[in-house]
PDB file of C-alpha atoms in Angstrom:
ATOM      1  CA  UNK W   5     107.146  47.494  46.834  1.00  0.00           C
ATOM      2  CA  UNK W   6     104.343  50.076  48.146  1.00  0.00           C
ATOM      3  CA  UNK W   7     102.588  52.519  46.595  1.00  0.00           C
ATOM      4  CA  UNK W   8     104.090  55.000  49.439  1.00  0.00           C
ATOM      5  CA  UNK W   9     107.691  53.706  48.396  1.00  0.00           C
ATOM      6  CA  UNK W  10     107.022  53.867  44.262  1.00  0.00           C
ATOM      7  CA  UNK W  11     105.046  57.567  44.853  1.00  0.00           C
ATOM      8  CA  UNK W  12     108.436  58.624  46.756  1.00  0.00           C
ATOM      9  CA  UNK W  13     110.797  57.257  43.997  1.00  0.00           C
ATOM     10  CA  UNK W  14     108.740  58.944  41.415  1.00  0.00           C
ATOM     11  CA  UNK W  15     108.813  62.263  43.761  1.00  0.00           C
ATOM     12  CA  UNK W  16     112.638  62.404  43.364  1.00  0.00           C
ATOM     13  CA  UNK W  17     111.702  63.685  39.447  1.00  0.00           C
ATOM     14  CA  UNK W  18     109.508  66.818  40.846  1.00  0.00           C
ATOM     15  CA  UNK W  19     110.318  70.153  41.833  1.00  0.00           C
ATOM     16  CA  UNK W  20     109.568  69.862  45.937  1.00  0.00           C
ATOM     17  CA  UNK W  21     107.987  73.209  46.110  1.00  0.00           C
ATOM     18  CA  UNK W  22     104.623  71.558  47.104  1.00  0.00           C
ATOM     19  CA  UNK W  23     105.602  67.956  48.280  1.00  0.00           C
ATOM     20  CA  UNK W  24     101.395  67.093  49.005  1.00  0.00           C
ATOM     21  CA  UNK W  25     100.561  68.558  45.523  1.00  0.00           C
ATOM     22  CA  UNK W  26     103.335  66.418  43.917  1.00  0.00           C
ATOM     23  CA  UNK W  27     102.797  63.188  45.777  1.00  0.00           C
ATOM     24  CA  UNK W  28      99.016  63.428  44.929  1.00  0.00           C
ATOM     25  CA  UNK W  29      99.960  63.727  41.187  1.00  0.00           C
ATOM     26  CA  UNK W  30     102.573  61.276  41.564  1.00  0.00           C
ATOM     27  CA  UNK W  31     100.390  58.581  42.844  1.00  0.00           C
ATOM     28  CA  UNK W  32      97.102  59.637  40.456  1.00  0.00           C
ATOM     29  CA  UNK W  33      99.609  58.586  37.093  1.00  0.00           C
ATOM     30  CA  UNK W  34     100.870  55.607  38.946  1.00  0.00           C
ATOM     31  CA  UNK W  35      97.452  54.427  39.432  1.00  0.00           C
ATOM     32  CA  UNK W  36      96.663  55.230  35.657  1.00  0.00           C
ATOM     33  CA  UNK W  37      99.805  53.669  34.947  1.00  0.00           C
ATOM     34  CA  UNK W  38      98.139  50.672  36.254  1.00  0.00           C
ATOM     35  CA  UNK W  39      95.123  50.761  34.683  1.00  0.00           C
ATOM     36  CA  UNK W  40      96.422  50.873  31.453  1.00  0.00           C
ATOM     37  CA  UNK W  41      99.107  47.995  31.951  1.00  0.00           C
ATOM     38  CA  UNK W  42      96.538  45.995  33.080  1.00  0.00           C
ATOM     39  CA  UNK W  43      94.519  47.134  30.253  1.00  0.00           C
ATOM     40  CA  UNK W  44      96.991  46.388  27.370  1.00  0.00           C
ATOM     41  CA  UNK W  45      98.375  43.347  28.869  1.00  0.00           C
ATOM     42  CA  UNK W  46      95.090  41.587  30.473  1.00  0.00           C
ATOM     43  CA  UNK W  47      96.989  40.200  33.315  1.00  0.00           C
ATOM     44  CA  UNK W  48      94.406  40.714  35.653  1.00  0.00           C
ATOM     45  CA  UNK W  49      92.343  37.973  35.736  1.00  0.00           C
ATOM     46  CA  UNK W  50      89.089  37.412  37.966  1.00  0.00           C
ATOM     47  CA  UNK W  51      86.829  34.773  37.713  1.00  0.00           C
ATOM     48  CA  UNK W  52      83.106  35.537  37.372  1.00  0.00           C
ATOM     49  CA  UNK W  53      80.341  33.225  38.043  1.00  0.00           C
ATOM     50  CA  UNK W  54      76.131  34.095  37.979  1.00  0.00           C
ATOM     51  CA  UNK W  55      72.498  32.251  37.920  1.00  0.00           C
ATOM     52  CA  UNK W  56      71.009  33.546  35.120  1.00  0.00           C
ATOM     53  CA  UNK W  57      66.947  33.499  35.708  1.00  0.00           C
ATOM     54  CA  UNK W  58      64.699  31.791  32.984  1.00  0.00           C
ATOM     55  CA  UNK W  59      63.840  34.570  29.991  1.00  0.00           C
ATOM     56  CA  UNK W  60      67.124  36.664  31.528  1.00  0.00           C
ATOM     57  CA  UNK W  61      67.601  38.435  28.430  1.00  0.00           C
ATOM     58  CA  UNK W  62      70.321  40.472  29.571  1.00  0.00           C
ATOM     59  CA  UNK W  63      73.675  40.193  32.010  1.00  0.00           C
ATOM     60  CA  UNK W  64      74.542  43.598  33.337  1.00  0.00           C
ATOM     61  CA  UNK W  65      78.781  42.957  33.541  1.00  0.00           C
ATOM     62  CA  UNK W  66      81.371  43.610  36.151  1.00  0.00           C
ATOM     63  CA  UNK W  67      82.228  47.445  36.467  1.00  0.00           C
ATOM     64  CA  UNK W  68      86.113  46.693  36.140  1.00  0.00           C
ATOM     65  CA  UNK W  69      85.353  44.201  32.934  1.00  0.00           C
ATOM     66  CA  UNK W  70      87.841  44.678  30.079  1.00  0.00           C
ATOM     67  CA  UNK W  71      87.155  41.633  28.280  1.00  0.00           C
ATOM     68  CA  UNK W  72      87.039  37.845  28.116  1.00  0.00           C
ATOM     69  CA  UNK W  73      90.087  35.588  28.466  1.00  0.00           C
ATOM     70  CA  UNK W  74      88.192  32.464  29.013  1.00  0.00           C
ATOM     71  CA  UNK W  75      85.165  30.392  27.046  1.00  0.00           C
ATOM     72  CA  UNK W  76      81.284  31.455  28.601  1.00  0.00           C
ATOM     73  CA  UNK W  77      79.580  28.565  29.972  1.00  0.00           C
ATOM     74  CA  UNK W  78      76.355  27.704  31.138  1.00  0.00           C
ATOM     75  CA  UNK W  79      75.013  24.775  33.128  1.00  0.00           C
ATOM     76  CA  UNK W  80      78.434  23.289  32.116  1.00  0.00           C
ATOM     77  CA  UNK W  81      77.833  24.094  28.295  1.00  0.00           C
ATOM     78  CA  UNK W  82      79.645  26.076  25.728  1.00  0.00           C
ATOM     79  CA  UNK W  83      78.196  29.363  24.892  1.00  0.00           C
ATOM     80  CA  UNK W  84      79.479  30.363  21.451  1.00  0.00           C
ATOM     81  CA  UNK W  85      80.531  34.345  20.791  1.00  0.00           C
ATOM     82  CA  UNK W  86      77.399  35.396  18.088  1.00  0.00           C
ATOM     83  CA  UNK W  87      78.994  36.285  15.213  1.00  0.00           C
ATOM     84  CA  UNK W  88      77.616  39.428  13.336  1.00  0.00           C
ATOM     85  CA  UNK W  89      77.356  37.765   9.779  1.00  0.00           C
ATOM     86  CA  UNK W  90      74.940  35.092  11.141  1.00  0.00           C
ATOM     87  CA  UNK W  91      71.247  35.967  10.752  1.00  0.00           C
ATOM     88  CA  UNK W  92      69.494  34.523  14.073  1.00  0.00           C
ATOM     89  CA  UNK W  93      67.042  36.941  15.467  1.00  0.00           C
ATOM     90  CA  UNK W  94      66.460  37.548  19.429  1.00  0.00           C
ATOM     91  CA  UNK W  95      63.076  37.794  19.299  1.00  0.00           C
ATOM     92  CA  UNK W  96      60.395  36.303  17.616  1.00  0.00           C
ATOM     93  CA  UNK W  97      57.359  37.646  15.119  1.00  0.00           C
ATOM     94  CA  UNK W  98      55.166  38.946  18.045  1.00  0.00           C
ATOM     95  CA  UNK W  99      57.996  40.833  19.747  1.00  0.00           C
ATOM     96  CA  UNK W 100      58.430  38.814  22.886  1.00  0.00           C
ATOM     97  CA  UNK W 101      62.247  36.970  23.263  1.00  0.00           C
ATOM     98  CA  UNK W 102      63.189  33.289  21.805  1.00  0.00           C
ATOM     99  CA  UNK W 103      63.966  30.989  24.898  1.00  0.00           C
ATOM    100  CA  UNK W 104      65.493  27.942  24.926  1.00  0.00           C
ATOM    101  CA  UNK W 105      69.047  26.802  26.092  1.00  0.00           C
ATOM    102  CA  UNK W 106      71.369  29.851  25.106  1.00  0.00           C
ATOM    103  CA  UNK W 107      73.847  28.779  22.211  1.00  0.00           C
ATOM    104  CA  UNK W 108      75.548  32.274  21.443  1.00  0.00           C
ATOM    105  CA  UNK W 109      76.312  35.128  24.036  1.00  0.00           C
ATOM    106  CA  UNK W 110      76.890  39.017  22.450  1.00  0.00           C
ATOM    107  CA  UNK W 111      78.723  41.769  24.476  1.00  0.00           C
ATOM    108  CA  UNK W 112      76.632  45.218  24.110  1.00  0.00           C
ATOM    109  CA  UNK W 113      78.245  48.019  25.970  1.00  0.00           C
ATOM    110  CA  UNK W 114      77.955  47.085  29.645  1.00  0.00           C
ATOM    111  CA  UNK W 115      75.892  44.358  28.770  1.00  0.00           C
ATOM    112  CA  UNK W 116      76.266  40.400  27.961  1.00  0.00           C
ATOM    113  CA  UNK W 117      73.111  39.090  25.819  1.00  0.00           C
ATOM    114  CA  UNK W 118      71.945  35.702  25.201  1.00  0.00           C
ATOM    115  CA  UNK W 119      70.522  34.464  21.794  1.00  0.00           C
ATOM    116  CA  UNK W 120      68.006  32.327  22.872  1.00  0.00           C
ATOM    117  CA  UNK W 121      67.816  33.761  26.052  1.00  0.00           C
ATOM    118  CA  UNK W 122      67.376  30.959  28.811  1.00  0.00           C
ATOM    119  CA  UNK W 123      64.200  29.182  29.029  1.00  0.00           C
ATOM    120  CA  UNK W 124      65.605  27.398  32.875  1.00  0.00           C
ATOM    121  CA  UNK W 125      67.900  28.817  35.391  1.00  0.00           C
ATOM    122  CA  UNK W 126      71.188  28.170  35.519  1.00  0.00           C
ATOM    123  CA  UNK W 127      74.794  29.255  36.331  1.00  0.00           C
ATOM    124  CA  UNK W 128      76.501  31.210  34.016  1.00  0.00           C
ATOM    125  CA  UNK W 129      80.780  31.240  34.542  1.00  0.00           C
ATOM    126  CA  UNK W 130      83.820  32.580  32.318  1.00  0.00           C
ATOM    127  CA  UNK W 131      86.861  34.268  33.333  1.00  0.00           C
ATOM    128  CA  UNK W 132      87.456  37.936  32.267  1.00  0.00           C
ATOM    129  CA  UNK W 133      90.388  40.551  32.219  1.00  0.00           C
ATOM    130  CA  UNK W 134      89.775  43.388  34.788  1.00  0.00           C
ATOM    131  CA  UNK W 135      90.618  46.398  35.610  1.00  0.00           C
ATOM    132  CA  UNK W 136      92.418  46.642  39.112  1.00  0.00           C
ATOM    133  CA  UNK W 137      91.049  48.793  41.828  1.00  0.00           C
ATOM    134  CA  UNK W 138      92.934  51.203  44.036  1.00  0.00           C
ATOM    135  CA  UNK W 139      92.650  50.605  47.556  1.00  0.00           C
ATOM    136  CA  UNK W 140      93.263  54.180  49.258  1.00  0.00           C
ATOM    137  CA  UNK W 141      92.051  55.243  52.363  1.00  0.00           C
ATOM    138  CA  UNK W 142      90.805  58.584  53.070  1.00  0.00           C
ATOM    139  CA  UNK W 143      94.138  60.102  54.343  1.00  0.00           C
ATOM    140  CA  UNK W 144      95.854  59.111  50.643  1.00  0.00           C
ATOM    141  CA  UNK W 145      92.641  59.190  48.654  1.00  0.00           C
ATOM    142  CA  UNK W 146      93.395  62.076  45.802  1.00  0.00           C
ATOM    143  CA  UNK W 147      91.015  64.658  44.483  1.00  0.00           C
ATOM    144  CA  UNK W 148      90.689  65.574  41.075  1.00  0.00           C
ATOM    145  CA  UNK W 149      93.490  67.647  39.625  1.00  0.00           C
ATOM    146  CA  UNK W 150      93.248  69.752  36.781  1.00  0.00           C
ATOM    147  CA  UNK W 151      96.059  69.812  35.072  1.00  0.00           C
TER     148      UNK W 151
END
């Protein structure tokens, strides 16, 4: 089915005094619709794979990352999920960042951290849920509605 074909079955709901106004509502909660199934059920799964630098201290993530579905790996090892009741400290007693071959990864906002952060290069890979993205073009693109 098509978004044109799901907006118009939605449409039949709507009073057809302004048919553009409607169909531009119609398809804005279909698309949030989306979002949200895709954000409760994590069905939408992308793969995600990135050299990390030596002394990369931080990963800036994916813009449609929910969360992680799969284990973190680098250079082919596990990367454990720091837990918040261990006491391991990122940086050392003169303020610069331990390095070494990462053991735990920690998710901060936009963000993926590395505790030690890496001391080599190498390629960082997990799979993650994500948000889908709409793919309108500029006749069926929708401006925001206040409502």
């Amino acid at each position: 089915m098509t978004w044109a074909s799901l907006v118009d079955r939605v449409l039949t709901g709507f009073p057809h005094n302004d048919v553009a106004f409607n169909q531009t509502k119609v398809q804005k909660y279909l698309e949030e619709a989306q979002e949200d199934f895709a954000f409760h059920t994590k069905c939408y799964e992308k793969a995600f794979s990135y050299y990390l630098d030596p002394d990369d201290t931080i990963l800036p993530l994916p813009r449609d990352f929910i969360d992680i579905i799969s284990t973190v790996e680098f250079k082919g090892r596990y990367i454990a999920p720091f837990q918040r009741h261990e006491i391991i400290s990122r940086r050392k007693v003169d303020n610069t960042y331990r390095s070494g071959t990462p053991e735990y990864f920690q998710i901060e906002g936009n963000n993926m951290s590395f505790i030690p952060s890496p001391s080599q290069g190498g390629l960082l890979s997990f799979r993650y849920a994500a948000k889908p993205t709409n793919l309108t073009d500029s006749a069926t693109a929708y401006s925001k509605l206040n409502y």
